[in-house]
mmCIF file of C-alpha atoms in Angstrom:
data_model
loop_
_atom_site.group_PDB
_atom_site.id
_atom_site.type_symbol
_atom_site.label_atom_id
_atom_site.label_comp_id
_atom_site.label_asym_id
_atom_site.label_seq_id
_atom_site.Cartn_x
_atom_site.Cartn_y
_atom_site.Cartn_z
ATOM 1 C CA UNK O 272 184.209 34.367 202.114
ATOM 2 C CA UNK O 273 180.857 33.947 200.165
ATOM 3 C CA UNK O 274 180.049 34.506 196.640
ATOM 4 C CA UNK O 275 177.356 36.962 195.821
ATOM 5 C CA UNK O 276 174.761 35.488 193.590
ATOM 6 C CA UNK O 277 172.317 38.236 193.262
ATOM 7 C CA UNK O 278 174.635 39.674 190.244
ATOM 8 C CA UNK O 279 175.137 36.167 188.765
ATOM 9 C CA UNK O 280 174.283 36.046 184.966
ATOM 10 C CA UNK O 281 171.703 34.021 183.651
ATOM 11 C CA UNK O 282 168.163 32.975 184.490
ATOM 12 C CA UNK O 283 167.307 33.960 188.358
ATOM 13 C CA UNK O 284 164.777 31.181 188.848
ATOM 14 C CA UNK O 285 165.343 27.722 190.154
ATOM 15 C CA UNK O 286 163.532 24.573 190.058
ATOM 16 C CA UNK O 287 161.294 25.120 193.067
ATOM 17 C CA UNK O 288 160.389 28.682 192.036
ATOM 18 C CA UNK O 289 157.216 27.755 190.325
ATOM 19 C CA UNK O 290 155.623 26.398 193.694
ATOM 20 C CA UNK O 291 157.041 29.313 195.619
ATOM 21 C CA UNK O 292 155.544 31.857 193.277
ATOM 22 C CA UNK O 293 152.264 30.795 194.305
ATOM 23 C CA UNK O 294 152.798 31.791 197.976
ATOM 24 C CA UNK O 295 153.561 35.327 199.210
ATOM 25 C CA UNK O 296 157.180 35.845 199.779
ATOM 26 C CA UNK O 297 156.671 36.675 203.488
ATOM 27 C CA UNK O 298 154.129 33.818 204.341
ATOM 28 C CA UNK O 299 155.599 31.495 206.829
ATOM 29 C CA UNK O 300 155.812 27.729 206.062
ATOM 30 C CA UNK O 301 153.954 25.146 207.620
ATOM 31 C CA UNK O 302 157.054 24.016 209.653
ATOM 32 C CA UNK O 303 157.542 27.476 210.742
ATOM 33 C CA UNK O 304 153.792 27.958 211.751
ATOM 34 C CA UNK O 305 153.628 25.194 214.165
ATOM 35 C CA UNK O 306 154.328 25.999 217.948
ATOM 36 C CA UNK O 307 156.771 23.144 218.441
ATOM 37 C CA UNK O 308 157.431 23.881 222.119
ATOM 38 C CA UNK O 309 153.677 23.332 222.788
ATOM 39 C CA UNK O 310 153.530 20.087 220.893
ATOM 40 C CA UNK O 311 156.956 18.698 222.305
ATOM 41 C CA UNK O 312 156.109 17.884 225.900
ATOM 42 C CA UNK O 313 152.889 15.695 225.267
ATOM 43 C CA UNK O 314 154.248 14.116 222.376
ATOM 44 C CA UNK O 315 157.394 12.928 224.380
ATOM 45 C CA UNK O 316 155.256 11.977 227.112
ATOM 46 C CA UNK O 317 153.160 9.867 224.678
ATOM 47 C CA UNK O 318 156.317 8.321 223.122
ATOM 48 C CA UNK O 319 157.668 7.400 226.496
ATOM 49 C CA UNK O 320 154.444 5.698 227.636
ATOM 50 C CA UNK O 321 154.380 3.676 224.141
ATOM 51 C CA UNK O 322 157.963 2.528 224.757
ATOM 52 C CA UNK O 323 157.075 1.409 228.299
ATOM 53 C CA UNK O 324 154.036 -0.470 226.883
ATOM 54 C CA UNK O 325 155.811 -2.052 224.132
ATOM 55 C CA UNK O 326 158.698 -3.076 226.396
ATOM 56 C CA UNK O 327 156.116 -4.703 228.906
ATOM 57 C CA UNK O 328 154.834 -7.201 226.179
#
């Protein structure tokens, strides 16, 4: 069971609302706008190569 906070009394703004009000509500965040599946394979390959190079020292 979850509480419905939409009808809670008092101010409806929080600490982070000042920064959030500058951006449209439906605008994706930076984290959501990155195609992580396109970045992951080359990043993992480079990380594995770096680990192998450091291990060979």
